[in-house]
JSON list of C-alpha atoms in Angstrom, two decimals:
[
{"chain": "A", "resi": 58, "resn": "ASP", "atom": "CA", "xyz": [-83.43, 31.96, 246.48]},
{"chain": "A", "resi": 59, "resn": "ALA", "atom": "CA", "xyz": [-80.80, 30.54, 244.15]},
{"chain": "A", "resi": 60, "resn": "GLY", "atom": "CA", "xyz": [-78.03, 32.62, 245.61]},
{"chain": "A", "resi": 61, "resn": "VAL", "atom": "CA", "xyz": [-75.66, 34.77, 243.61]},
{"chain": "A", "resi": 62, "resn": "ILE", "atom": "CA", "xyz": [-75.40, 33.55, 240.03]},
{"chain": "A", "resi": 63, "resn": "GLN", "atom": "CA", "xyz": [-72.35, 34.11, 237.88]},
{"chain": "A", "resi": 64, "resn": "SER", "atom": "CA", "xyz": [-71.72, 33.29, 234.27]},
{"chain": "A", "resi": 65, "resn": "PRO", "atom": "CA", "xyz": [-69.77, 31.93, 232.61]},
{"chain": "A", "resi": 66, "resn": "ARG", "atom": "CA", "xyz": [-68.13, 29.61, 235.16]},
{"chain": "A", "resi": 67, "resn": "HIS", "atom": "CA", "xyz": [-65.06, 29.27, 232.98]},
{"chain": "A", "resi": 68, "resn": "GLU", "atom": "CA", "xyz": [-63.71, 31.49, 230.25]},
{"chain": "A", "resi": 69, "resn": "VAL", "atom": "CA", "xyz": [-60.66, 30.94, 228.09]},
{"chain": "A", "resi": 70, "resn": "THR", "atom": "CA", "xyz": [-59.76, 33.70, 225.68]},
{"chain": "A", "resi": 71, "resn": "GLU", "atom": "CA", "xyz": [-56.85, 35.09, 223.79]},
{"chain": "A", "resi": 72, "resn": "MET", "atom": "CA", "xyz": [-54.96, 38.22, 224.68]},
{"chain": "A", "resi": 73, "resn": "GLY", "atom": "CA", "xyz": [-56.60, 41.30, 223.23]},
{"chain": "A", "resi": 74, "resn": "GLN", "atom": "CA", "xyz": [-60.11, 39.91, 223.25]},
{"chain": "A", "resi": 75, "resn": "GLU", "atom": "CA", "xyz": [-62.99, 41.44, 225.16]},
{"chain": "A", "resi": 76, "resn": "VAL", "atom": "CA", "xyz": [-64.25, 39.50, 228.15]},
{"chain": "A", "resi": 77, "resn": "THR", "atom": "CA", "xyz": [-67.62, 40.05, 229.83]},
{"chain": "A", "resi": 78, "resn": "LEU", "atom": "CA", "xyz": [-68.45, 38.49, 233.17]},
{"chain": "A", "resi": 79, "resn": "ARG", "atom": "CA", "xyz": [-72.02, 38.47, 234.42]},
{"chain": "A", "resi": 80, "resn": "CYS", "atom": "CA", "xyz": [-73.63, 38.47, 237.83]},
{"chain": "A", "resi": 81, "resn": "LYS", "atom": "CA", "xyz": [-77.13, 38.20, 239.20]},
{"chain": "A", "resi": 82, "resn": "PRO", "atom": "CA", "xyz": [-77.25, 39.16, 242.89]},
{"chain": "A", "resi": 83, "resn": "ILE", "atom": "CA", "xyz": [-79.63, 37.80, 245.49]},
{"chain": "A", "resi": 84, "resn": "SER", "atom": "CA", "xyz": [-83.02, 39.43, 245.09]},
{"chain": "A", "resi": 85, "resn": "GLY", "atom": "CA", "xyz": [-83.54, 42.30, 247.51]},
{"chain": "A", "resi": 86, "resn": "HIS", "atom": "CA", "xyz": [-79.86, 42.87, 248.20]},
{"chain": "A", "resi": 87, "resn": "ASP", "atom": "CA", "xyz": [-78.80, 46.49, 247.91]},
{"chain": "A", "resi": 88, "resn": "TYR", "atom": "CA", "xyz": [-75.06, 45.98, 247.53]},
{"chain": "A", "resi": 89, "resn": "LEU", "atom": "CA", "xyz": [-73.08, 44.22, 244.84]},
{"chain": "A", "resi": 90, "resn": "PHE", "atom": "CA", "xyz": [-69.34, 43.60, 244.89]},
{"chain": "A", "resi": 91, "resn": "TRP", "atom": "CA", "xyz": [-66.83, 42.39, 242.33]},
{"chain": "A", "resi": 92, "resn": "TYR", "atom": "CA", "xyz": [-63.68, 40.67, 243.59]},
{"chain": "A", "resi": 93, "resn": "ARG", "atom": "CA", "xyz": [-60.66, 39.12, 241.97]},
{"chain": "A", "resi": 94, "resn": "GLN", "atom": "CA", "xyz": [-58.70, 36.28, 243.54]},
{"chain": "A", "resi": 95, "resn": "THR", "atom": "CA", "xyz": [-55.13, 35.45, 242.61]},
{"chain": "A", "resi": 96, "resn": "MET", "atom": "CA", "xyz": [-52.43, 33.46, 244.34]},
{"chain": "A", "resi": 97, "resn": "MET", "atom": "CA", "xyz": [-50.25, 36.52, 244.72]},
{"chain": "A", "resi": 98, "resn": "ARG", "atom": "CA", "xyz": [-52.78, 39.09, 245.89]},
{"chain": "A", "resi": 99, "resn": "GLY", "atom": "CA", "xyz": [-55.51, 37.01, 247.50]},
{"chain": "A", "resi": 100, "resn": "LEU", "atom": "CA", "xyz": [-59.06, 38.36, 247.41]},
{"chain": "A", "resi": 101, "resn": "GLU", "atom": "CA", "xyz": [-59.14, 41.93, 246.08]},
{"chain": "A", "resi": 102, "resn": "LEU", "atom": "CA", "xyz": [-62.18, 44.16, 245.93]},
{"chain": "A", "resi": 103, "resn": "LEU", "atom": "CA", "xyz": [-62.45, 45.71, 242.48]},
{"chain": "A", "resi": 104, "resn": "ILE", "atom": "CA", "xyz": [-65.65, 47.76, 242.68]},
{"chain": "A", "resi": 105, "resn": "TYR", "atom": "CA", "xyz": [-68.94, 47.83, 244.52]},
{"chain": "A", "resi": 106, "resn": "PHE", "atom": "CA", "xyz": [-72.40, 49.21, 243.89]},
{"chain": "A", "resi": 107, "resn": "ASN", "atom": "CA", "xyz": [-75.15, 50.42, 246.19]},
{"chain": "A", "resi": 108, "resn": "ASN", "atom": "CA", "xyz": [-78.62, 50.48, 244.67]},
{"chain": "A", "resi": 109, "resn": "ASN", "atom": "CA", "xyz": [-77.08, 50.11, 241.20]},
{"chain": "A", "resi": 110, "resn": "VAL", "atom": "CA", "xyz": [-74.77, 53.11, 241.67]},
{"chain": "A", "resi": 111, "resn": "PRO", "atom": "CA", "xyz": [-70.98, 52.56, 241.68]},
{"chain": "A", "resi": 112, "resn": "ILE", "atom": "CA", "xyz": [-69.65, 53.69, 245.04]},
{"chain": "A", "resi": 113, "resn": "ASP", "atom": "CA", "xyz": [-65.99, 52.77, 245.06]},
{"chain": "A", "resi": 114, "resn": "ASP", "atom": "CA", "xyz": [-64.02, 51.66, 242.03]},
{"chain": "A", "resi": 115, "resn": "SER", "atom": "CA", "xyz": [-60.57, 52.34, 243.45]},
{"chain": "A", "resi": 116, "resn": "GLY", "atom": "CA", "xyz": [-59.73, 48.66, 243.21]},
{"chain": "A", "resi": 117, "resn": "MET", "atom": "CA", "xyz": [-60.21, 48.50, 239.47]},
{"chain": "A", "resi": 118, "resn": "PRO", "atom": "CA", "xyz": [-56.70, 47.88, 238.20]},
{"chain": "A", "resi": 119, "resn": "GLU", "atom": "CA", "xyz": [-56.78, 49.78, 234.93]},
{"chain": "A", "resi": 120, "resn": "ASP", "atom": "CA", "xyz": [-58.99, 51.52, 232.44]},
{"chain": "A", "resi": 121, "resn": "ARG", "atom": "CA", "xyz": [-59.26, 48.22, 230.64]},
{"chain": "A", "resi": 122, "resn": "PHE", "atom": "CA", "xyz": [-61.66, 47.17, 233.39]},
{"chain": "A", "resi": 123, "resn": "SER", "atom": "CA", "xyz": [-65.20, 48.51, 233.57]},
{"chain": "A", "resi": 124, "resn": "ALA", "atom": "CA", "xyz": [-68.31, 47.49, 235.48]},
{"chain": "A", "resi": 125, "resn": "LYS", "atom": "CA", "xyz": [-71.97, 48.32, 235.11]},
{"chain": "A", "resi": 126, "resn": "MET", "atom": "CA", "xyz": [-75.14, 47.62, 236.97]},
{"chain": "A", "resi": 127, "resn": "PRO", "atom": "CA", "xyz": [-78.04, 48.60, 234.72]},
{"chain": "A", "resi": 128, "resn": "ASN", "atom": "CA", "xyz": [-80.64, 47.28, 237.15]},
{"chain": "A", "resi": 129, "resn": "ALA", "atom": "CA", "xyz": [-80.95, 45.66, 240.56]},
{"chain": "A", "resi": 130, "resn": "SER", "atom": "CA", "xyz": [-80.72, 42.13, 239.21]},
{"chain": "A", "resi": 131, "resn": "PHE", "atom": "CA", "xyz": [-77.78, 42.30, 236.84]},
{"chain": "A", "resi": 132, "resn": "SER", "atom": "CA", "xyz": [-74.18, 43.47, 236.70]},
{"chain": "A", "resi": 133, "resn": "THR", "atom": "CA", "xyz": [-71.31, 43.03, 234.28]},
{"chain": "A", "resi": 134, "resn": "LEU", "atom": "CA", "xyz": [-67.56, 43.27, 234.60]},
{"chain": "A", "resi": 135, "resn": "LYS", "atom": "CA", "xyz": [-65.83, 43.86, 231.29]},
{"chain": "A", "resi": 136, "resn": "ILE", "atom": "CA", "xyz": [-62.16, 43.62, 230.41]},
{"chain": "A", "resi": 137, "resn": "GLN", "atom": "CA", "xyz": [-61.16, 45.14, 227.11]},
{"chain": "A", "resi": 138, "resn": "PRO", "atom": "CA", "xyz": [-58.58, 44.31, 225.88]},
{"chain": "A", "resi": 139, "resn": "SER", "atom": "CA", "xyz": [-57.75, 41.32, 228.06]},
{"chain": "A", "resi": 140, "resn": "GLU", "atom": "CA", "xyz": [-54.17, 40.42, 229.00]},
{"chain": "A", "resi": 141, "resn": "PRO", "atom": "CA", "xyz": [-52.60, 37.23, 230.41]},
{"chain": "A", "resi": 142, "resn": "ARG", "atom": "CA", "xyz": [-52.11, 38.90, 233.78]},
{"chain": "A", "resi": 143, "resn": "ASP", "atom": "CA", "xyz": [-55.88, 39.25, 234.09]},
{"chain": "A", "resi": 144, "resn": "SER", "atom": "CA", "xyz": [-56.10, 35.48, 234.53]},
{"chain": "A", "resi": 145, "resn": "ALA", "atom": "CA", "xyz": [-57.76, 34.92, 237.89]},
{"chain": "A", "resi": 146, "resn": "VAL", "atom": "CA", "xyz": [-61.01, 33.88, 239.52]},
{"chain": "A", "resi": 147, "resn": "TYR", "atom": "CA", "xyz": [-63.55, 36.69, 239.58]},
{"chain": "A", "resi": 148, "resn": "PHE", "atom": "CA", "xyz": [-66.23, 36.63, 242.25]},
{"chain": "A", "resi": 149, "resn": "CYS", "atom": "CA", "xyz": [-69.42, 38.56, 242.54]},
{"chain": "A", "resi": 150, "resn": "ALA", "atom": "CA", "xyz": [-71.04, 39.01, 245.96]},
{"chain": "A", "resi": 151, "resn": "SER", "atom": "CA", "xyz": [-74.12, 40.76, 247.28]},
{"chain": "A", "resi": 152, "resn": "SER", "atom": "CA", "xyz": [-75.24, 41.91, 250.71]},
{"chain": "A", "resi": 153, "resn": "PRO", "atom": "CA", "xyz": [-78.54, 43.11, 252.12]},
{"chain": "A", "resi": 154, "resn": "GLY", "atom": "CA", "xyz": [-77.56, 46.59, 253.31]},
{"chain": "A", "resi": 155, "resn": "GLY", "atom": "CA", "xyz": [-79.71, 48.63, 255.65]},
{"chain": "A", "resi": 156, "resn": "GLN", "atom": "CA", "xyz": [-78.43, 50.83, 258.41]},
{"chain": "A", "resi": 157, "resn": "GLY", "atom": "CA", "xyz": [-77.80, 49.01, 261.63]},
{"chain": "A", "resi": 158, "resn": "ALA", "atom": "CA", "xyz": [-79.60, 45.85, 260.61]},
{"chain": "A", "resi": 159, "resn": "PRO", "atom": "CA", "xyz": [-77.97, 42.70, 262.01]},
{"chain": "A", "resi": 160, "resn": "GLY", "atom": "CA", "xyz": [-75.97, 40.93, 259.37]},
{"chain": "A", "resi": 161, "resn": "GLN", "atom": "CA", "xyz": [-76.25, 43.76, 256.91]},
{"chain": "A", "resi": 162, "resn": "GLU", "atom": "CA", "xyz": [-72.57, 43.52, 256.12]},
{"chain": "A", "resi": 163, "resn": "THR", "atom": "CA", "xyz": [-72.62, 39.80, 255.41]},
{"chain": "A", "resi": 164, "resn": "GLN", "atom": "CA", "xyz": [-71.75, 39.24, 251.80]},
{"chain": "A", "resi": 165, "resn": "TYR", "atom": "CA", "xyz": [-72.91, 36.19, 249.87]},
{"chain": "A", "resi": 166, "resn": "PHE", "atom": "CA", "xyz": [-70.64, 35.06, 247.10]},
{"chain": "A", "resi": 167, "resn": "GLY", "atom": "CA", "xyz": [-71.29, 33.50, 243.75]},
{"chain": "A", "resi": 168, "resn": "PRO", "atom": "CA", "xyz": [-69.32, 30.46, 242.54]},
{"chain": "A", "resi": 169, "resn": "GLY", "atom": "CA", "xyz": [-66.89, 32.62, 240.59]},
{"chain": "A", "resi": 170, "resn": "THR", "atom": "CA", "xyz": [-65.72, 32.82, 236.99]},
{"chain": "A", "resi": 171, "resn": "ARG", "atom": "CA", "xyz": [-62.34, 31.29, 236.29]},
{"chain": "A", "resi": 172, "resn": "LEU", "atom": "CA", "xyz": [-60.71, 33.38, 233.56]},
{"chain": "A", "resi": 173, "resn": "LEU", "atom": "CA", "xyz": [-57.70, 32.29, 231.57]},
{"chain": "A", "resi": 174, "resn": "VAL", "atom": "CA", "xyz": [-56.21, 34.70, 229.09]},
{"chain": "A", "resi": 175, "resn": "LEU", "atom": "CA", "xyz": [-53.72, 33.08, 226.73]},
{"chain": "B", "resi": 269, "resn": "ASP", "atom": "CA", "xyz": [-51.00, 48.06, 253.90]},
{"chain": "B", "resi": 270, "resn": "GLN", "atom": "CA", "xyz": [-52.73, 44.91, 255.09]},
{"chain": "B", "resi": 271, "resn": "GLN", "atom": "CA", "xyz": [-55.36, 45.90, 257.59]},
{"chain": "B", "resi": 272, "resn": "VAL", "atom": "CA", "xyz": [-56.43, 42.31, 258.16]},
{"chain": "B", "resi": 273, "resn": "LYS", "atom": "CA", "xyz": [-53.79, 39.62, 258.45]},
{"chain": "B", "resi": 274, "resn": "GLN", "atom": "CA", "xyz": [-53.85, 35.90, 258.77]},
{"chain": "B", "resi": 275, "resn": "ASN", "atom": "CA", "xyz": [-50.27, 35.03, 259.54]},
{"chain": "B", "resi": 276, "resn": "SER", "atom": "CA", "xyz": [-50.59, 31.28, 259.20]},
{"chain": "B", "resi": 277, "resn": "PRO", "atom": "CA", "xyz": [-51.02, 30.26, 255.55]},
{"chain": "B", "resi": 278, "resn": "SER", "atom": "CA", "xyz": [-51.81, 26.68, 256.55]},
{"chain": "B", "resi": 279, "resn": "LEU", "atom": "CA", "xyz": [-52.79, 24.55, 259.51]},
{"chain": "B", "resi": 280, "resn": "SER", "atom": "CA", "xyz": [-52.97, 20.79, 259.88]},
{"chain": "B", "resi": 281, "resn": "VAL", "atom": "CA", "xyz": [-55.10, 19.17, 262.60]},
{"chain": "B", "resi": 282, "resn": "GLN", "atom": "CA", "xyz": [-56.13, 15.65, 263.48]},
{"chain": "B", "resi": 283, "resn": "GLU", "atom": "CA", "xyz": [-59.80, 14.76, 263.20]},
{"chain": "B", "resi": 284, "resn": "GLY", "atom": "CA", "xyz": [-61.61, 15.25, 266.50]},
{"chain": "B", "resi": 285, "resn": "ARG", "atom": "CA", "xyz": [-59.13, 17.80, 267.82]},
{"chain": "B", "resi": 286, "resn": "ILE", "atom": "CA", "xyz": [-59.56, 21.55, 268.03]},
{"chain": "B", "resi": 287, "resn": "SER", "atom": "CA", "xyz": [-58.66, 23.82, 265.12]},
{"chain": "B", "resi": 288, "resn": "ILE", "atom": "CA", "xyz": [-57.74, 27.39, 266.00]},
{"chain": "B", "resi": 289, "resn": "LEU", "atom": "CA", "xyz": [-57.44, 29.92, 263.20]},
{"chain": "B", "resi": 290, "resn": "ASN", "atom": "CA", "xyz": [-56.13, 33.36, 264.00]},
{"chain": "B", "resi": 291, "resn": "CYS", "atom": "CA", "xyz": [-56.60, 36.79, 262.53]},
{"chain": "B", "resi": 292, "resn": "ASP", "atom": "CA", "xyz": [-55.14, 40.19, 263.44]},
{"chain": "B", "resi": 293, "resn": "TYR", "atom": "CA", "xyz": [-56.30, 43.61, 262.37]},
{"chain": "B", "resi": 294, "resn": "THR", "atom": "CA", "xyz": [-54.86, 47.09, 262.58]},
{"chain": "B", "resi": 295, "resn": "ASN", "atom": "CA", "xyz": [-57.81, 49.39, 261.96]},
{"chain": "B", "resi": 296, "resn": "SER", "atom": "CA", "xyz": [-59.45, 50.22, 265.30]},
{"chain": "B", "resi": 297, "resn": "MET", "atom": "CA", "xyz": [-62.55, 51.41, 263.45]},
{"chain": "B", "resi": 298, "resn": "PHE", "atom": "CA", "xyz": [-63.50, 47.87, 262.51]},
{"chain": "B", "resi": 299, "resn": "ASP", "atom": "CA", "xyz": [-66.60, 46.90, 264.45]},
{"chain": "B", "resi": 300, "resn": "TYR", "atom": "CA", "xyz": [-67.87, 43.79, 262.70]},
{"chain": "B", "resi": 301, "resn": "PHE", "atom": "CA", "xyz": [-65.95, 40.65, 261.90]},
{"chain": "B", "resi": 302, "resn": "LEU", "atom": "CA", "xyz": [-66.76, 37.62, 259.80]},
{"chain": "B", "resi": 303, "resn": "TRP", "atom": "CA", "xyz": [-65.30, 34.26, 258.92]},
{"chain": "B", "resi": 304, "resn": "TYR", "atom": "CA", "xyz": [-65.76, 32.67, 255.52]},
{"chain": "B", "resi": 305, "resn": "LYS", "atom": "CA", "xyz": [-64.96, 29.17, 254.38]},
{"chain": "B", "resi": 306, "resn": "LYS", "atom": "CA", "xyz": [-63.92, 28.41, 250.83]},
{"chain": "B", "resi": 307, "resn": "TYR", "atom": "CA", "xyz": [-63.76, 25.05, 249.08]},
{"chain": "B", "resi": 308, "resn": "PRO", "atom": "CA", "xyz": [-61.88, 24.69, 245.78]},
{"chain": "B", "resi": 309, "resn": "ALA", "atom": "CA", "xyz": [-63.84, 25.85, 242.73]},
{"chain": "B", "resi": 310, "resn": "GLU", "atom": "CA", "xyz": [-66.51, 27.46, 244.91]},
{"chain": "B", "resi": 311, "resn": "GLY", "atom": "CA", "xyz": [-67.13, 30.94, 246.22]},
{"chain": "B", "resi": 312, "resn": "PRO", "atom": "CA", "xyz": [-66.48, 31.80, 249.87]},
{"chain": "B", "resi": 313, "resn": "THR", "atom": "CA", "xyz": [-69.41, 30.94, 252.10]},
{"chain": "B", "resi": 314, "resn": "PHE", "atom": "CA", "xyz": [-70.30, 32.85, 255.23]},
{"chain": "B", "resi": 315, "resn": "LEU", "atom": "CA", "xyz": [-69.58, 30.90, 258.40]},
{"chain": "B", "resi": 316, "resn": "ILE", "atom": "CA", "xyz": [-69.94, 33.04, 261.51]},
{"chain": "B", "resi": 317, "resn": "SER", "atom": "CA", "xyz": [-69.67, 36.66, 262.55]},
{"chain": "B", "resi": 318, "resn": "ILE", "atom": "CA", "xyz": [-69.22, 38.80, 265.64]},
{"chain": "B", "resi": 319, "resn": "SER", "atom": "CA", "xyz": [-69.95, 42.38, 266.52]},
{"chain": "B", "resi": 320, "resn": "SER", "atom": "CA", "xyz": [-67.40, 44.41, 268.44]},
{"chain": "B", "resi": 321, "resn": "ILE", "atom": "CA", "xyz": [-69.83, 44.72, 271.35]},
{"chain": "B", "resi": 322, "resn": "LYS", "atom": "CA", "xyz": [-69.32, 41.02, 272.03]},
{"chain": "B", "resi": 323, "resn": "ASP", "atom": "CA", "xyz": [-66.24, 38.98, 272.76]},
{"chain": "B", "resi": 324, "resn": "LYS", "atom": "CA", "xyz": [-67.61, 35.58, 271.83]},
{"chain": "B", "resi": 325, "resn": "ASN", "atom": "CA", "xyz": [-70.12, 34.11, 269.44]},
{"chain": "B", "resi": 326, "resn": "GLU", "atom": "CA", "xyz": [-70.89, 30.43, 269.15]},
{"chain": "B", "resi": 327, "resn": "ASP", "atom": "CA", "xyz": [-72.66, 28.43, 266.47]},
{"chain": "B", "resi": 328, "resn": "GLY", "atom": "CA", "xyz": [-72.49, 24.69, 266.85]},
{"chain": "B", "resi": 329, "resn": "ARG", "atom": "CA", "xyz": [-68.92, 23.52, 266.48]},
{"chain": "B", "resi": 330, "resn": "PHE", "atom": "CA", "xyz": [-67.75, 27.01, 265.55]},
{"chain": "B", "resi": 331, "resn": "THR", "atom": "CA", "xyz": [-66.86, 29.75, 268.01]},
{"chain": "B", "resi": 332, "resn": "VAL", "atom": "CA", "xyz": [-65.36, 33.12, 267.24]},
{"chain": "B", "resi": 333, "resn": "PHE", "atom": "CA", "xyz": [-63.51, 35.04, 269.92]},
{"chain": "B", "resi": 334, "resn": "LEU", "atom": "CA", "xyz": [-62.73, 38.73, 269.71]},
{"chain": "B", "resi": 335, "resn": "ASN", "atom": "CA", "xyz": [-60.05, 40.50, 271.72]},
{"chain": "B", "resi": 336, "resn": "LYS", "atom": "CA", "xyz": [-60.43, 44.18, 270.90]},
{"chain": "B", "resi": 337, "resn": "SER", "atom": "CA", "xyz": [-57.52, 45.36, 272.99]},
{"chain": "B", "resi": 338, "resn": "ALA", "atom": "CA", "xyz": [-55.20, 43.04, 271.12]},
{"chain": "B", "resi": 339, "resn": "LYS", "atom": "CA", "xyz": [-57.00, 43.59, 267.79]},
{"chain": "B", "resi": 340, "resn": "HIS", "atom": "CA", "xyz": [-57.18, 39.87, 267.43]},
{"chain": "B", "resi": 341, "resn": "LEU", "atom": "CA", "xyz": [-59.88, 37.36, 266.61]},
{"chain": "B", "resi": 342, "resn": "SER", "atom": "CA", "xyz": [-59.84, 33.63, 266.39]},
{"chain": "B", "resi": 343, "resn": "LEU", "atom": "CA", "xyz": [-62.07, 30.88, 265.07]},
{"chain": "B", "resi": 344, "resn": "HIS", "atom": "CA", "xyz": [-62.29, 27.65, 267.03]},
{"chain": "B", "resi": 345, "resn": "ILE", "atom": "CA", "xyz": [-63.65, 24.49, 265.46]},
{"chain": "B", "resi": 346, "resn": "VAL", "atom": "CA", "xyz": [-64.39, 21.69, 267.89]},
{"chain": "B", "resi": 347, "resn": "PRO", "atom": "CA", "xyz": [-64.31, 18.85, 267.07]},
{"chain": "B", "resi": 348, "resn": "SER", "atom": "CA", "xyz": [-62.63, 19.20, 263.71]},
{"chain": "B", "resi": 349, "resn": "GLN", "atom": "CA", "xyz": [-63.91, 17.03, 260.88]},
{"chain": "B", "resi": 350, "resn": "PRO", "atom": "CA", "xyz": [-62.33, 16.15, 257.52]},
{"chain": "B", "resi": 351, "resn": "GLY", "atom": "CA", "xyz": [-65.13, 18.10, 255.81]},
{"chain": "B", "resi": 352, "resn": "ASP", "atom": "CA", "xyz": [-63.82, 21.23, 257.52]},
{"chain": "B", "resi": 353, "resn": "SER", "atom": "CA", "xyz": [-60.74, 21.11, 255.29]},
{"chain": "B", "resi": 354, "resn": "ALA", "atom": "CA", "xyz": [-60.92, 24.35, 253.33]},
{"chain": "B", "resi": 355, "resn": "VAL", "atom": "CA", "xyz": [-59.44, 27.84, 253.15]},
{"chain": "B", "resi": 356, "resn": "TYR", "atom": "CA", "xyz": [-60.74, 30.14, 255.87]},
{"chain": "B", "resi": 357, "resn": "PHE", "atom": "CA", "xyz": [-60.84, 33.89, 255.43]},
{"chain": "B", "resi": 358, "resn": "CYS", "atom": "CA", "xyz": [-61.45, 36.43, 258.14]},
{"chain": "B", "resi": 359, "resn": "ALA", "atom": "CA", "xyz": [-62.97, 39.75, 257.15]},
{"chain": "B", "resi": 360, "resn": "ALA", "atom": "CA", "xyz": [-63.75, 43.01, 258.87]},
{"chain": "B", "resi": 361, "resn": "SER", "atom": "CA", "xyz": [-65.93, 46.03, 258.29]},
{"chain": "B", "resi": 362, "resn": "TYR", "atom": "CA", "xyz": [-66.93, 49.23, 260.06]},
{"chain": "B", "resi": 363, "resn": "SER", "atom": "CA", "xyz": [-69.94, 51.47, 260.14]},
{"chain": "B", "resi": 364, "resn": "ASN", "atom": "CA", "xyz": [-70.14, 53.92, 257.27]},
{"chain": "B", "resi": 365, "resn": "ALA", "atom": "CA", "xyz": [-67.88, 51.70, 255.18]},
{"chain": "B", "resi": 366, "resn": "GLY", "atom": "CA", "xyz": [-70.70, 50.98, 252.78]},
{"chain": "B", "resi": 367, "resn": "ASN", "atom": "CA", "xyz": [-70.84, 47.29, 253.61]},
{"chain": "B", "resi": 368, "resn": "MET", "atom": "CA", "xyz": [-67.27, 46.90, 252.38]},
{"chain": "B", "resi": 369, "resn": "LEU", "atom": "CA", "xyz": [-65.33, 44.01, 253.82]},
{"chain": "B", "resi": 370, "resn": "THR", "atom": "CA", "xyz": [-61.57, 43.86, 254.17]},
{"chain": "B", "resi": 371, "resn": "PHE", "atom": "CA", "xyz": [-60.34, 40.29, 253.85]},
{"chain": "B", "resi": 372, "resn": "GLY", "atom": "CA", "xyz": [-57.30, 38.56, 255.25]},
{"chain": "B", "resi": 373, "resn": "GLY", "atom": "CA", "xyz": [-55.15, 36.39, 253.03]},
{"chain": "B", "resi": 374, "resn": "GLY", "atom": "CA", "xyz": [-56.69, 33.12, 254.18]},
{"chain": "B", "resi": 375, "resn": "THR", "atom": "CA", "xyz": [-55.53, 30.04, 256.09]},
{"chain": "B", "resi": 376, "resn": "ARG", "atom": "CA", "xyz": [-55.71, 26.60, 254.55]},
{"chain": "B", "resi": 377, "resn": "LEU", "atom": "CA", "xyz": [-56.98, 24.09, 257.12]},
{"chain": "B", "resi": 378, "resn": "MET", "atom": "CA", "xyz": [-56.35, 20.39, 256.60]},
{"chain": "B", "resi": 379, "resn": "VAL", "atom": "CA", "xyz": [-58.11, 17.99, 258.92]},
{"chain": "B", "resi": 380, "resn": "LYS", "atom": "CA", "xyz": [-56.57, 14.55, 258.78]},
{"chain": "B", "resi": 381, "resn": "PRO", "atom": "CA", "xyz": [-58.74, 11.48, 259.39]}
]
């Protein structure tokens, strides 16, 4: 398997523009997570999905952020409108799931999208 | 409210010596713990994990120790190699948490040749 795939790897945009980050999880994984990493706040969980259904979005900072998972192999994180303080590295991760299975909680991360909002 | 803390932001070790990275947690419900390694411009990669029913897990040069009474875990790397230089994150989860992980803030390890 190719692992978790994220695109784009880098994104530079101007304040007010819409930004869409994409993620393809590992095939067969039931869980998908979106994280944001900044110097100040470290690695923050934004939202996660189980079997394409959003379970916990309490980490989403504002209504400007939205995430979807239309099918098991694709998810998007959208910021509209973007602001300079959204500049960060955004990671997508997936994990197998399954009750009681060894290693079910282990999350596998993509390479991240480095976002710069000017 | 940081449930998982890594109190040392950085650690410098000589090649060949032991690296010890520490992590403390406050939530007694955590029952599964993981360590991730992160190189610049890459995503965190899973390194080693331990269940709360164990107090030690070893994988090659990497050993994780868990002290439940102290709510403390540590990662030992022996011998340390320059390629081990990276940021290390500890993470914790518990049953019924929906596979969510709570991450510490990370420790930057520098292994000097």
